[in-house]
């Protein structure tokens, strides 16, 4: 069964600390029953709200093609330790590290990432999920 997840248009389209508390429209993503073998964690800063709209809009079908889905997005970062200056954190789940990397290295994503060139700074890591059970 497919479920709907809130994506904040891949999150960055509205990546300012929001005074507006309305949620974006749900966007259909891949089956949430999919086993999670890896997470992709994106931390972003230094961009204007809405500047990543075209980039954000291009991502959902590419994520779906490679088995990814969004699981967390936050612009109101709660730093428990350290000194983070990121404006947003996005976490996506993937069937495996190989699937996440296939997305990242795909020709589709190579085209999409051109839409964010020169906009902000981003750190992206792929980490394996702990086994369940």
mmCIF file of C-alpha atoms in Angstrom:
data_model
loop_
_atom_site.group_PDB
_atom_site.id
_atom_site.type_symbol
_atom_site.label_atom_id
_atom_site.label_comp_id
_atom_site.label_asym_id
_atom_site.label_seq_id
_atom_site.Cartn_x
_atom_site.Cartn_y
_atom_site.Cartn_z
ATOM 1 C CA UNK A 1 0.000 0.000 0.000
ATOM 2 C CA UNK A 2 1.274 3.443 -0.846
ATOM 3 C CA UNK A 3 1.211 6.182 1.734
ATOM 4 C CA UNK A 4 1.519 9.899 1.409
ATOM 5 C CA UNK A 5 4.332 11.885 2.955
ATOM 6 C CA UNK A 6 4.644 15.592 3.459
ATOM 7 C CA UNK A 7 7.593 16.881 1.563
ATOM 8 C CA UNK A 8 7.762 20.651 1.824
ATOM 9 C CA UNK A 9 8.534 20.479 -1.894
ATOM 10 C CA UNK A 10 11.676 18.628 -1.220
ATOM 11 C CA UNK A 11 11.921 20.719 1.628
ATOM 12 C CA UNK A 12 14.061 23.541 0.402
ATOM 13 C CA UNK A 13 11.355 25.414 -1.474
ATOM 14 C CA UNK A 14 10.121 26.742 1.838
ATOM 15 C CA UNK A 15 13.324 26.542 3.788
ATOM 16 C CA UNK A 16 13.136 29.648 5.854
ATOM 17 C CA UNK A 17 12.127 29.568 9.454
ATOM 18 C CA UNK A 18 8.459 29.662 8.726
ATOM 19 C CA UNK A 19 5.956 32.032 10.181
ATOM 20 C CA UNK A 20 3.410 30.233 8.002
ATOM 21 C CA UNK A 21 2.300 27.056 9.748
ATOM 22 C CA UNK A 22 0.336 25.610 6.838
ATOM 23 C CA UNK A 23 1.693 22.320 5.580
ATOM 24 C CA UNK A 24 2.405 21.714 1.897
ATOM 25 C CA UNK A 25 0.154 19.417 -0.073
ATOM 26 C CA UNK A 26 0.980 15.711 0.333
ATOM 27 C CA UNK A 27 3.052 14.166 -2.430
ATOM 28 C CA UNK A 28 2.891 10.455 -3.152
ATOM 29 C CA UNK A 29 6.149 8.638 -2.509
ATOM 30 C CA UNK A 30 7.283 5.037 -2.689
ATOM 31 C CA UNK A 31 5.800 2.317 -0.512
ATOM 32 C CA UNK A 32 6.626 2.935 3.146
ATOM 33 C CA UNK A 33 6.688 -0.824 3.740
ATOM 34 C CA UNK A 34 9.958 -0.935 1.789
ATOM 35 C CA UNK A 35 12.866 -2.150 3.915
ATOM 36 C CA UNK A 36 15.229 0.696 4.760
ATOM 37 C CA UNK A 37 18.875 -0.092 4.154
ATOM 38 C CA UNK A 38 20.273 3.440 4.093
ATOM 39 C CA UNK A 39 19.551 7.069 4.799
ATOM 40 C CA UNK A 40 20.652 10.152 2.886
ATOM 41 C CA UNK A 41 21.063 13.179 5.126
ATOM 42 C CA UNK A 42 21.174 16.638 3.558
ATOM 43 C CA UNK A 43 22.041 19.762 5.508
ATOM 44 C CA UNK A 44 21.612 23.104 3.756
ATOM 45 C CA UNK A 45 22.290 26.777 4.428
ATOM 46 C CA UNK A 46 22.829 30.085 2.677
ATOM 47 C CA UNK A 47 19.907 30.128 0.243
ATOM 48 C CA UNK A 48 16.874 32.362 -0.119
ATOM 49 C CA UNK A 49 13.447 30.878 0.615
ATOM 50 C CA UNK A 50 11.892 29.649 -2.608
ATOM 51 C CA UNK A 51 15.164 29.814 -4.577
ATOM 52 C CA UNK A 52 15.264 26.035 -4.792
ATOM 53 C CA UNK A 53 11.685 25.614 -6.053
ATOM 54 C CA UNK A 54 12.512 24.251 -9.533
ATOM 55 C CA UNK A 55 15.160 21.913 -8.097
ATOM 56 C CA UNK A 56 12.806 20.707 -5.373
ATOM 57 C CA UNK A 57 10.002 20.089 -7.858
ATOM 58 C CA UNK A 58 12.264 17.921 -10.043
ATOM 59 C CA UNK A 59 13.210 15.490 -7.259
ATOM 60 C CA UNK A 60 10.131 13.407 -6.291
ATOM 61 C CA UNK A 61 9.942 11.360 -9.520
ATOM 62 C CA UNK A 62 13.698 10.721 -9.419
ATOM 63 C CA UNK A 63 13.491 9.611 -5.803
ATOM 64 C CA UNK A 64 10.621 7.271 -6.680
ATOM 65 C CA UNK A 65 12.532 5.764 -9.603
ATOM 66 C CA UNK A 66 15.470 4.815 -7.352
ATOM 67 C CA UNK A 67 13.371 3.673 -4.384
ATOM 68 C CA UNK A 68 13.860 6.678 -2.118
ATOM 69 C CA UNK A 69 11.362 8.459 0.071
ATOM 70 C CA UNK A 70 11.491 11.438 2.391
ATOM 71 C CA UNK A 71 11.266 10.617 6.087
ATOM 72 C CA UNK A 72 12.177 13.919 7.781
ATOM 73 C CA UNK A 73 12.466 17.604 7.002
ATOM 74 C CA UNK A 74 13.117 20.372 9.465
ATOM 75 C CA UNK A 75 13.842 24.094 9.215
ATOM 76 C CA UNK A 76 13.538 24.793 12.940
ATOM 77 C CA UNK A 77 16.743 22.999 13.888
ATOM 78 C CA UNK A 78 17.056 21.975 17.550
ATOM 79 C CA UNK A 79 20.813 21.739 18.145
ATOM 80 C CA UNK A 80 21.375 19.557 21.196
ATOM 81 C CA UNK A 81 25.168 19.842 21.093
ATOM 82 C CA UNK A 82 27.704 21.690 18.996
ATOM 83 C CA UNK A 83 27.266 24.779 16.863
ATOM 84 C CA UNK A 84 25.268 24.057 13.704
ATOM 85 C CA UNK A 85 24.386 26.931 11.396
ATOM 86 C CA UNK A 86 22.304 24.904 8.936
ATOM 87 C CA UNK A 87 18.902 26.221 7.877
ATOM 88 C CA UNK A 88 17.392 22.845 7.011
ATOM 89 C CA UNK A 89 17.934 19.119 7.415
ATOM 90 C CA UNK A 90 16.323 16.568 5.102
ATOM 91 C CA UNK A 91 16.478 12.803 5.627
ATOM 92 C CA UNK A 92 15.454 10.291 2.983
ATOM 93 C CA UNK A 93 15.250 6.503 3.233
ATOM 94 C CA UNK A 94 16.539 4.101 0.575
ATOM 95 C CA UNK A 95 16.468 0.330 0.076
ATOM 96 C CA UNK A 96 20.292 0.272 0.248
ATOM 97 C CA UNK A 97 23.389 2.461 0.104
ATOM 98 C CA UNK A 98 23.749 1.254 -3.486
ATOM 99 C CA UNK A 99 20.256 2.555 -4.342
ATOM 100 C CA UNK A 100 20.955 5.933 -2.713
ATOM 101 C CA UNK A 101 24.226 6.239 -4.586
ATOM 102 C CA UNK A 102 22.545 5.164 -7.850
ATOM 103 C CA UNK A 103 20.131 8.076 -7.372
ATOM 104 C CA UNK A 104 22.984 10.488 -6.602
ATOM 105 C CA UNK A 105 25.029 9.372 -9.632
ATOM 106 C CA UNK A 106 22.047 9.078 -12.015
ATOM 107 C CA UNK A 107 21.724 11.081 -15.236
ATOM 108 C CA UNK A 108 18.334 12.317 -14.026
ATOM 109 C CA UNK A 109 19.817 13.767 -10.847
ATOM 110 C CA UNK A 110 22.773 15.209 -12.777
ATOM 111 C CA UNK A 111 20.231 17.295 -14.717
ATOM 112 C CA UNK A 112 18.244 18.238 -11.602
ATOM 113 C CA UNK A 113 21.269 19.363 -9.595
ATOM 114 C CA UNK A 114 22.044 21.947 -12.278
ATOM 115 C CA UNK A 115 18.913 23.736 -11.023
ATOM 116 C CA UNK A 116 20.588 24.428 -7.668
ATOM 117 C CA UNK A 117 24.039 25.482 -8.928
ATOM 118 C CA UNK A 118 25.232 28.567 -7.105
ATOM 119 C CA UNK A 119 22.373 28.426 -4.605
ATOM 120 C CA UNK A 120 23.395 27.751 -1.025
ATOM 121 C CA UNK A 121 25.746 25.298 0.588
ATOM 122 C CA UNK A 122 24.895 21.648 1.190
ATOM 123 C CA UNK A 123 26.462 18.704 2.958
ATOM 124 C CA UNK A 124 25.154 15.292 1.916
ATOM 125 C CA UNK A 125 26.001 11.961 3.515
ATOM 126 C CA UNK A 126 24.727 8.425 2.911
ATOM 127 C CA UNK A 127 24.723 6.113 5.923
ATOM 128 C CA UNK A 128 23.681 2.504 6.297
ATOM 129 C CA UNK A 129 20.639 1.757 8.433
ATOM 130 C CA UNK A 130 20.906 -0.523 11.434
ATOM 131 C CA UNK A 131 19.410 -3.972 10.910
ATOM 132 C CA UNK A 132 15.902 -4.443 12.269
ATOM 133 C CA UNK A 133 14.665 -7.395 14.187
#
